[in-house]
Amino acid sequence: MRPETDIPSEDAPAPSREPLPLRLWNHGVDGLAALGTLMIVVLMGMIFADVLARNLIGGSLPLISELGALTLVMIVFLQLGTTVRNDRLARTEFFLDAVGARRPRLAAFVTGFWHLSGVAVCAGIAWSTWGILMRDLSARNFIGIPGVATMPTWPFRSLILLGIAVATLQFVVQAAIAFRRAAGRPERRA
Amino acid sequence: MTGIEIGAFAIAALILLIVLGMPIGLGMIVVSFVGVSFIRNETVAMRMIGAVANDSLREYLYAVVPLFVLMGLLVTASGVGKDTFDVFERLLRRVRAGLGIATVFANAVFASITGISIASASVFSRIAVPEMVRHGYRRRFATGVVAGSSVLGMLIPPSLLMIVYAVLAEESVGRMFLAGIGPGLLLSVLFSITILLMAYLSPKSVFDREPDLIHQDPVSALALAGKGVPIVVLVTLVLGGLYGGFLNPTEAGAVGALGALAIALLRRSLTRGRFWSLLVETGQVTVSVLFLIMAATFFSRMLAMSGLPNALAETLLQSTIGPYGFLLIFLVLVIVMGFLIDSISIMLILLPIALPVAKAAGFDLIWFGVLTVVAVEIGLLTPPFGLSVYTIKSALGDRTLKVGEIFMGATPFVFAMIAALAIIIAFPPIAVWLARL
Amino acid sequence: QETINLTVASSHPLAIPWVGMIKTHFMAETDRILAEKGNYKIEWNEAFGGTLYKANATLSSVSEGVTDVGWVFSFLEVPKLPLSQVSSYAPFSTANPPVQLEVMWDLLQTNDAFRNEWEQHNIKVLGLTGTDGYDLYTKQPINSLADLNGMKLSAPGVLGSWLRGTGANAVDGALTTFYTDIQTGVSDGVLSLALGVFPAKIYEVAPYITRVRIGTAFSGAVAVNQDSWDGLPEEVQEAMVAAGQFYTESHGKDLLERHEAAFEKMVEAGASQNPPVTISEMSMEDRQAWVDGLPDLAGEWAADAETRGLPGKEFLKAYMEGLRARGETPARNWDQAQ
Ligand code: NA
Ligand code: NA
């Protein structure tokens, strides 16, 4: 993982240099991530409510552990696009740094190739998740205990699918930028 | 090609891809997909990729990841780390190299509310390094101490690495947490001894000039205690809740994060915008960790399908090297991988292969886990990829400070950690006594 | 001789009796039968203990061919295997695993809806699994049913509904968390299985065992992926069907014996602790009061199944009649609504 500083700077990419469609896309990706961020707060609240219920009323709230688990998966995929855009996926850097120092365009080409592998991986997950969503719908899949409390899984699955689809496209954008750089075109930040 | 050969090829391919700078998670997914396609077929590989993405992270326990990360960030933002350091600085001001030792113990205490080492590294590089340099300590030593003691963050509970290990080894998280306390204290003591030895035997390695006596206005014991209150409250909340019977690990994370939020709000150190950016950062750290866990799950499932771990366990344990030969090979492998790869990735790559062998060897898996975590954390301090070192570098933002200088400064602490490994191997109760109580 | 490669997997470790018996009984028996003729030999690739998939994907992993053979844990597949849940909603009906498994196996052959519920997932069922009996394990002694009032008991999922009407509160958790949950006061005890409590050493923190004889439950099946199955030679198929039967029978008997043995072992292991493990029996009156005081769990369950277009009522009736026909006397006739 790359080193994180403790307090993130709001490093929004310089908007003036980007074409409008890319800017809109970036807003969309960040919006989705913001939804994921809100879900972290919701998750915290949910768990806290369960603690209170158990220590005050004496029993667990229904659904919490299953709901928390599913919410977590959703959080990861809702924020994957932004994570990809900010280049925060764990990787080693010494090879690309070493190559980049002498032949920056070759390094950009290799980077672009890795982004393409990201496209393939995320597209594969998206395709497979589509199948799972269809089965969720046809089998009316749910979490919880019938007769106590249940909740359908398809809304969660839809958001997971949305997140992974956005991440796929974000990898496409990243690949395009890297290959542009490899071709020696003027750089545009994503 | 047999499954075992496919598994071996996959491991080799993964190492190559990682070295070439492919994102580690993507690399694991790609080789796993290809591996499963060869072992079974593309349809199964396709279904597994979906199952892994949708099922493998669906564990209530993983909810601790964002919560502990958020707590760490909130604690940092609210200045609790600085106060902790201040308290130890006061207490140790008459000891030779006392600021170094204060950093170690402040880290040990801070470690009991943060679950990630990078949080410790980033907090104390900003607090302790300037303070030490101001008082005549060498910058190399100062940054080295911060790097070294940051590893306590993931050894002393709560700890993200212990959680990951507990999940992989199917051990109780609570017990793994307890198992980290003894070794954490041992390491704190070893670090302090290292600092004292350096200060007395080779003062030049510690001080640029004769250190100033720290002249400070006498602070009342009350004021000092006041500074210690927030951290004590948080530690009580998290560990007390965990072991006092109110909270499971996930809940301890949630309550701790809320407590840290309350402290930050009470101190008015948090604006709305800043809180949001902390949440965003929490999300990014969470995603990069959990995406990796997901990918590693796929990788370990592919390996299980290939039959390689079983075959490896048989050969390794039936051959002449024996259980302790295996342990030695494993720990060396962990440390070597630590040169290149981050902690969680190492555990996720190696443990699916090593755990069945460790089980077959009859090792206490809690003890084995503690050894794994200590060995993995050595990687935080070793070049070329040493996460704590890079964190300090970026947190200090000083262009004249070379990464190599920090790595050099951290070297004595690497040796202290290797000594700790040897001691824990020789005296397992240090790790397991509390956990098995 | 032809060698056939098959992967066998489970979400749970071999230490769990019925998972261990997949190896010692199902696989061994298949190998034994095949060795008699010597035409085929199976090379098993073992992936037990969750190395291939976790407990939340036992059904899909077999149906999608992630493994060829695997243990499907029906408890955790409530939406996909609704009828298989019947025994969990009809507690206090039988404490006799061999009989319960026989009834379920019979229903699998005779009840189209039930068979279809399994086979539509692209799998073939070879053997069945069940639990041993549920009882109470608590920090404080339970002298009467009234003592349950206000207690916090670890009883995850549907088990929580068995406490409805007793005044006890159900606390969520899992076998791996019960020990610390009780130790730390998250709960005052568990409603659980002797075969789970013994290896997890829960008796150390909850030494008062109250044998309520709530009964056993159907928990799943050893199943094979249909595509893998279709690719097997007939001789191998026959061997596996026979081995599956052998597995189910052995497992049923084993549950009965192991359940009793577990109590003896717990008393023995917990004799020197303070307080020592003590076993008491809930009185027949209290037990009957408990079951009579429950809401119509099975009726609610059947009605819910009917709304999904499943023959819930008919299936419940068939299950209860199957038990009675084999000499069991359910403490409450769930199929005969009061
Ligand atoms: Na910690
Ligand atoms: Na390193």
CSV table of C-alpha atoms in Angstrom, one decimal, chain B residues 91-405:
chain,number,residue,atom,x,y,z
B,91,LEU,CA,8.0,11.4,33.0
B,92,LEU,CA,11.3,10.4,31.2
B,93,ARG,CA,13.0,13.8,31.0
B,94,ARG,CA,15.8,12.8,33.4
B,95,VAL,CA,16.7,9.6,31.6
B,96,ARG,CA,19.5,9.5,29.0
B,97,ALA,CA,17.9,9.4,25.5
B,98,GLY,CA,14.7,9.8,27.4
B,99,LEU,CA,12.9,11.3,24.4
B,100,GLY,CA,13.6,8.2,22.4
B,101,ILE,CA,12.2,6.0,25.1
B,102,ALA,CA,9.3,8.3,25.6
B,103,THR,CA,8.5,7.8,21.9
B,104,VAL,CA,8.6,4.0,22.3
B,105,PHE,CA,6.2,4.1,25.3
B,106,ALA,CA,3.9,6.7,23.9
B,107,ASN,CA,3.7,4.5,20.8
B,108,ALA,CA,2.9,1.5,23.0
B,109,VAL,CA,0.0,3.3,24.6
B,110,PHE,CA,-1.2,4.9,21.4
B,111,ALA,CA,-1.0,1.4,19.9
B,112,SER,CA,-3.8,0.2,22.1
B,113,ILE,CA,-6.3,2.5,20.4
B,114,THR,CA,-5.1,2.3,16.8
B,115,GLY,CA,-5.1,-0.8,14.7
B,116,ILE,CA,-2.7,0.2,11.9
B,117,SER,CA,1.0,1.0,12.1
B,118,ILE,CA,0.9,3.8,9.5
B,119,ALA,CA,-1.3,5.8,11.9
B,120,SER,CA,1.3,5.5,14.6
B,121,ALA,CA,4.1,6.4,12.2
B,122,SER,CA,2.3,9.5,10.8
B,123,VAL,CA,1.3,10.8,14.2
B,124,PHE,CA,4.6,10.5,16.0
B,125,SER,CA,6.8,11.6,13.1
B,126,ARG,CA,5.1,15.0,13.4
B,127,ILE,CA,5.2,15.1,17.2
B,128,ALA,CA,8.3,13.3,18.3
B,129,VAL,CA,10.8,13.9,15.5
B,130,PRO,CA,10.8,17.8,15.7
B,131,GLU,CA,11.0,17.6,19.5
B,132,MET,CA,14.0,15.3,19.4
B,133,VAL,CA,15.8,17.2,16.7
B,134,ARG,CA,15.2,20.4,18.7
B,135,HIS,CA,16.9,18.9,21.7
B,136,GLY,CA,20.0,17.7,19.9
B,137,TYR,CA,19.1,14.2,18.7
B,138,ARG,CA,20.3,13.1,15.3
B,139,ARG,CA,17.5,13.1,12.7
B,140,ARG,CA,18.5,9.6,11.6
B,141,PHE,CA,18.0,8.4,15.1
B,142,ALA,CA,14.8,10.3,15.7
B,143,THR,CA,13.1,9.1,12.5
B,144,GLY,CA,14.4,5.6,13.1
B,145,VAL,CA,12.9,5.4,16.6
B,146,VAL,CA,9.5,6.6,15.2
B,147,ALA,CA,9.7,4.0,12.4
B,148,GLY,CA,10.7,1.2,14.8
B,149,SER,CA,8.1,1.9,17.5
B,150,SER,CA,5.3,2.3,15.0
B,151,VAL,CA,5.3,-1.5,14.6
B,152,LEU,CA,3.8,-1.7,18.1
B,153,GLY,CA,0.6,-0.3,16.5
B,154,MET,CA,-0.3,-3.6,15.0
B,155,LEU,CA,1.2,-5.9,17.7
B,156,ILE,CA,-0.6,-4.4,20.7
B,157,PRO,CA,-4.4,-4.8,20.3
B,158,PRO,CA,-6.4,-3.7,18.5
B,159,SER,CA,-4.6,-4.8,15.4
B,160,LEU,CA,-5.7,-5.1,11.8
B,161,LEU,CA,-3.0,-7.8,11.2
B,162,MET,CA,-4.2,-9.9,14.1
B,163,ILE,CA,-7.7,-9.7,12.7
B,164,VAL,CA,-6.6,-10.8,9.3
B,165,TYR,CA,-4.7,-13.7,10.8
B,166,ALA,CA,-7.6,-14.7,13.1
B,167,VAL,CA,-9.8,-14.8,10.1
B,168,LEU,CA,-7.4,-16.9,8.0
B,169,ALA,CA,-6.5,-19.3,10.8
B,170,GLU,CA,-10.1,-19.4,12.3
B,171,GLU,CA,-8.8,-18.3,15.7
B,172,SER,CA,-10.8,-16.1,17.9
B,173,VAL,CA,-10.0,-12.4,17.3
B,174,GLY,CA,-10.2,-11.7,21.1
B,175,ARG,CA,-7.5,-14.3,21.8
B,176,MET,CA,-5.3,-13.1,19.0
B,177,PHE,CA,-5.6,-9.6,20.5
B,178,LEU,CA,-4.6,-10.9,23.9
B,179,ALA,CA,-1.7,-12.8,22.4
B,180,GLY,CA,-0.2,-9.5,21.1
B,181,ILE,CA,0.1,-7.8,24.5
B,182,GLY,CA,3.0,-9.8,25.9
B,183,PRO,CA,5.1,-9.6,22.7
B,184,GLY,CA,4.2,-5.9,22.4
B,185,LEU,CA,5.6,-5.2,25.9
B,186,LEU,CA,8.6,-7.4,25.2
B,187,LEU,CA,9.3,-5.4,22.0
B,188,SER,CA,8.9,-2.0,23.9
B,189,VAL,CA,11.4,-3.2,26.4
B,190,LEU,CA,13.8,-4.4,23.7
B,191,PHE,CA,13.5,-1.1,21.9
B,192,SER,CA,14.3,0.8,25.0
B,193,ILE,CA,17.3,-1.3,25.7
B,194,THR,CA,18.5,-0.8,22.2
B,195,ILE,CA,18.1,3.0,22.6
B,196,LEU,CA,20.0,2.9,25.9
B,197,LEU,CA,22.8,0.8,24.5
B,198,MET,CA,23.2,3.2,21.6
B,199,ALA,CA,23.1,6.2,23.9
B,200,TYR,CA,25.8,4.9,26.2
B,201,LEU,CA,28.0,2.8,23.8
B,202,SER,CA,27.8,5.0,20.7
B,203,PRO,CA,26.5,8.4,21.6
B,204,LYS,CA,27.3,9.8,18.2
B,205,SER,CA,24.6,7.5,16.7
B,206,VAL,CA,22.0,9.2,18.9
B,207,PHE,CA,23.0,12.8,19.4
B,208,ASP,CA,24.3,15.5,17.2
B,209,ARG,CA,25.4,17.5,20.2
B,210,GLU,CA,25.1,17.1,23.9
B,211,PRO,CA,21.4,17.0,24.4
B,212,ASP,CA,19.8,20.0,26.1
B,213,LEU,CA,18.3,19.4,29.4
B,214,ILE,CA,14.7,19.8,28.7
B,215,HIS,CA,13.7,23.0,30.6
B,216,GLN,CA,10.1,23.3,30.9
B,217,ASP,CA,7.9,25.2,33.3
B,218,PRO,CA,7.0,22.8,36.1
B,219,VAL,CA,3.7,21.4,35.2
B,220,SER,CA,1.4,20.3,38.0
B,221,ALA,CA,0.7,16.6,38.2
B,222,LEU,CA,-2.9,17.5,37.7
B,223,ALA,CA,-2.3,19.2,34.3
B,224,LEU,CA,-0.2,16.2,33.3
B,225,ALA,CA,-2.9,13.8,34.3
B,226,GLY,CA,-5.3,15.9,32.4
B,227,LYS,CA,-3.4,15.3,29.2
B,228,GLY,CA,-3.5,11.6,29.8
B,229,VAL,CA,-7.2,11.5,30.3
B,230,PRO,CA,-8.4,11.3,26.6
B,231,ILE,CA,-6.2,8.4,25.8
B,232,VAL,CA,-7.0,6.6,29.0
B,233,VAL,CA,-10.7,7.1,28.3
B,234,LEU,CA,-10.4,5.7,24.8
B,235,VAL,CA,-8.2,2.7,25.9
B,236,THR,CA,-10.8,2.0,28.6
B,237,LEU,CA,-13.6,2.2,26.1
B,238,VAL,CA,-12.1,-0.1,23.6
B,239,LEU,CA,-10.1,-2.6,25.6
B,240,GLY,CA,-12.4,-2.4,28.6
B,241,GLY,CA,-15.4,-2.9,26.4
B,242,LEU,CA,-13.8,-5.8,24.7
B,243,TYR,CA,-12.7,-7.6,27.7
B,244,GLY,CA,-15.2,-6.3,30.2
B,245,GLY,CA,-18.0,-8.0,28.4
B,246,PHE,CA,-19.9,-5.3,26.6
B,247,LEU,CA,-18.5,-5.4,23.1
B,248,ASN,CA,-17.2,-7.8,20.4
B,249,PRO,CA,-14.3,-6.6,18.3
B,250,THR,CA,-16.5,-5.1,15.6
B,251,GLU,CA,-18.5,-3.2,18.2
B,252,ALA,CA,-15.3,-2.1,20.0
B,253,GLY,CA,-14.3,-0.5,16.7
B,254,ALA,CA,-17.6,1.3,16.4
B,255,VAL,CA,-17.6,2.5,20.0
B,256,GLY,CA,-14.0,3.6,19.8
B,257,ALA,CA,-14.6,5.5,16.7
B,258,LEU,CA,-17.6,7.3,18.3
B,259,GLY,CA,-15.5,8.0,21.4
B,260,ALA,CA,-12.7,9.5,19.3
B,261,LEU,CA,-15.3,11.6,17.4
B,262,ALA,CA,-16.7,12.8,20.7
B,263,ILE,CA,-13.2,13.8,21.9
B,264,ALA,CA,-12.4,15.6,18.7
B,265,LEU,CA,-15.7,17.4,18.8
B,266,LEU,CA,-15.2,18.4,22.5
B,267,ARG,CA,-11.8,19.8,21.7
B,268,ARG,CA,-13.3,21.7,18.7
B,269,SER,CA,-10.5,20.2,16.5
B,270,LEU,CA,-12.9,19.0,13.8
B,271,THR,CA,-14.7,21.1,11.2
B,272,ARG,CA,-17.4,19.6,9.1
B,273,GLY,CA,-15.1,19.6,6.0
B,274,ARG,CA,-12.3,18.0,7.9
B,275,PHE,CA,-14.5,15.3,9.3
B,276,TRP,CA,-15.7,14.5,5.7
B,277,SER,CA,-12.2,14.3,4.4
B,278,LEU,CA,-11.3,11.9,7.2
B,279,LEU,CA,-14.3,9.7,6.2
B,280,VAL,CA,-13.2,9.8,2.6
B,281,GLU,CA,-9.7,8.8,3.6
B,282,THR,CA,-11.2,6.0,5.8
B,283,GLY,CA,-13.0,4.7,2.8
B,284,GLN,CA,-9.9,4.7,0.6
B,285,VAL,CA,-7.8,2.8,3.2
B,286,THR,CA,-10.7,0.4,3.7
B,287,VAL,CA,-11.1,-0.3,0.0
B,288,SER,CA,-7.4,-0.9,-0.6
B,289,VAL,CA,-7.2,-3.3,2.3
B,290,LEU,CA,-10.5,-5.2,1.6
B,291,PHE,CA,-9.9,-5.4,-2.1
B,292,LEU,CA,-6.6,-7.1,-1.3
B,293,ILE,CA,-8.3,-9.5,1.1
B,294,MET,CA,-10.9,-10.3,-1.5
B,295,ALA,CA,-8.2,-11.0,-4.2
B,296,ALA,CA,-6.2,-13.1,-1.8
B,297,THR,CA,-9.2,-15.2,-1.0
B,298,PHE,CA,-9.5,-16.0,-4.7
B,299,PHE,CA,-5.8,-16.8,-4.8
B,300,SER,CA,-5.9,-19.1,-1.8
B,301,ARG,CA,-9.0,-20.9,-3.1
B,302,MET,CA,-7.3,-21.4,-6.4
B,303,LEU,CA,-4.3,-22.9,-4.5
B,304,ALA,CA,-6.6,-25.1,-2.5
B,305,MET,CA,-8.2,-26.3,-5.7
B,306,SER,CA,-4.7,-27.1,-7.2
B,307,GLY,CA,-3.8,-29.3,-4.2
B,308,LEU,CA,-0.5,-27.6,-3.8
B,309,PRO,CA,-0.8,-26.7,-0.1
B,310,ASN,CA,-1.5,-30.3,0.8
B,311,ALA,CA,1.4,-31.6,-1.2
B,312,LEU,CA,3.7,-28.9,0.2
B,313,ALA,CA,2.6,-29.8,3.8
B,314,GLU,CA,3.4,-33.5,3.1
B,315,THR,CA,6.9,-32.9,1.6
B,316,LEU,CA,7.9,-30.2,4.1
B,317,LEU,CA,6.9,-32.2,7.2
B,318,GLN,CA,8.0,-35.6,6.0
B,319,SER,CA,11.5,-34.5,4.9
B,320,THR,CA,14.4,-34.0,7.3
B,321,ILE,CA,13.9,-30.4,8.0
B,322,GLY,CA,11.1,-31.1,10.6
B,323,PRO,CA,8.6,-28.6,12.1
B,324,TYR,CA,11.2,-26.1,13.3
B,325,GLY,CA,13.1,-26.2,10.0
B,326,PHE,CA,9.7,-25.3,8.4
B,327,LEU,CA,9.2,-22.5,10.9
B,328,LEU,CA,12.6,-21.1,10.1
B,329,ILE,CA,12.0,-21.2,6.3
B,330,PHE,CA,8.6,-19.7,6.8
B,331,LEU,CA,9.9,-16.7,8.9
B,332,VAL,CA,12.8,-16.1,6.6
B,333,LEU,CA,10.4,-16.1,3.6
B,334,VAL,CA,8.1,-13.7,5.4
B,335,ILE,CA,11.0,-11.3,6.1
B,336,VAL,CA,12.3,-11.5,2.5
B,337,MET,CA,8.8,-10.9,1.1
B,338,GLY,CA,8.7,-7.9,3.5
B,339,PHE,CA,11.4,-6.2,1.5
B,340,LEU,CA,8.9,-5.9,-1.4
B,341,ILE,CA,5.3,-6.4,-0.4
B,342,ASP,CA,3.0,-4.9,2.3
B,343,SER,CA,2.1,-6.7,5.5
B,344,ILE,CA,-1.4,-7.8,4.7
B,345,SER,CA,-0.5,-9.0,1.2
B,346,ILE,CA,2.3,-11.2,2.6
B,347,MET,CA,0.0,-12.8,5.1
B,348,LEU,CA,-2.7,-13.3,2.5
B,349,ILE,CA,-0.2,-14.9,0.0
B,350,LEU,CA,1.7,-17.1,2.4
B,351,LEU,CA,-0.7,-18.1,5.1
B,352,PRO,CA,-3.0,-20.2,2.9
B,353,ILE,CA,0.1,-22.3,2.0
B,354,ALA,CA,1.7,-22.2,5.5
B,355,LEU,CA,-1.3,-22.7,7.8
B,356,PRO,CA,-2.1,-26.2,6.8
B,357,VAL,CA,1.6,-27.1,7.3
B,358,ALA,CA,1.7,-25.4,10.7
B,359,LYS,CA,-1.5,-27.2,11.7
B,360,ALA,CA,0.0,-30.5,10.6
B,361,ALA,CA,3.2,-29.8,12.5
B,362,GLY,CA,1.1,-29.4,15.6
B,363,PHE,CA,2.0,-25.8,16.3
B,364,ASP,CA,-0.1,-23.6,18.6
B,365,LEU,CA,-1.7,-21.4,15.9
B,366,ILE,CA,-1.9,-18.4,18.3
B,367,TRP,CA,1.8,-18.6,18.8
B,368,PHE,CA,2.4,-19.1,15.1
B,369,GLY,CA,0.2,-16.1,14.4
B,370,VAL,CA,2.2,-13.8,16.8
B,371,LEU,CA,5.5,-14.9,15.2
B,372,THR,CA,4.0,-14.3,11.7
B,373,VAL,CA,2.8,-10.8,12.7
B,374,VAL,CA,6.2,-9.8,14.2
B,375,ALA,CA,8.1,-11.1,11.2
B,376,VAL,CA,5.6,-9.4,8.8
B,377,GLU,CA,6.1,-6.1,10.6
B,378,ILE,CA,9.8,-6.2,10.0
B,379,GLY,CA,8.9,-5.5,6.4
B,380,LEU,CA,7.6,-2.1,7.5
B,381,LEU,CA,11.2,-1.1,8.2
B,382,THR,CA,13.2,-2.7,5.4
B,383,PRO,CA,14.0,-1.3,2.0
B,384,PRO,CA,13.1,-1.0,-0.8
B,385,PHE,CA,9.4,-1.0,0.3
B,386,GLY,CA,9.1,-0.1,3.9
B,387,LEU,CA,5.7,1.4,4.6
B,388,SER,CA,6.4,3.0,8.0
B,389,VAL,CA,9.5,4.6,6.5
B,390,TYR,CA,7.6,6.1,3.6
B,391,THR,CA,4.8,7.2,5.9
B,392,ILE,CA,7.3,9.2,8.0
B,393,LYS,CA,8.9,10.6,4.9
B,394,SER,CA,5.6,11.9,3.5
B,395,ALA,CA,4.3,13.0,6.9
B,396,LEU,CA,7.4,15.1,7.6
B,397,GLY,CA,7.4,16.5,4.1
B,398,ASP,CA,11.1,17.5,4.4
B,399,ARG,CA,12.9,17.4,1.1
B,400,THR,CA,16.4,17.2,2.6
B,401,LEU,CA,15.4,14.0,4.5
B,402,LYS,CA,16.4,11.0,2.4
B,403,VAL,CA,14.5,7.8,2.7
B,404,GLY,CA,17.8,6.0,3.0
B,405,GLU,CA,18.5,7.9,6.2
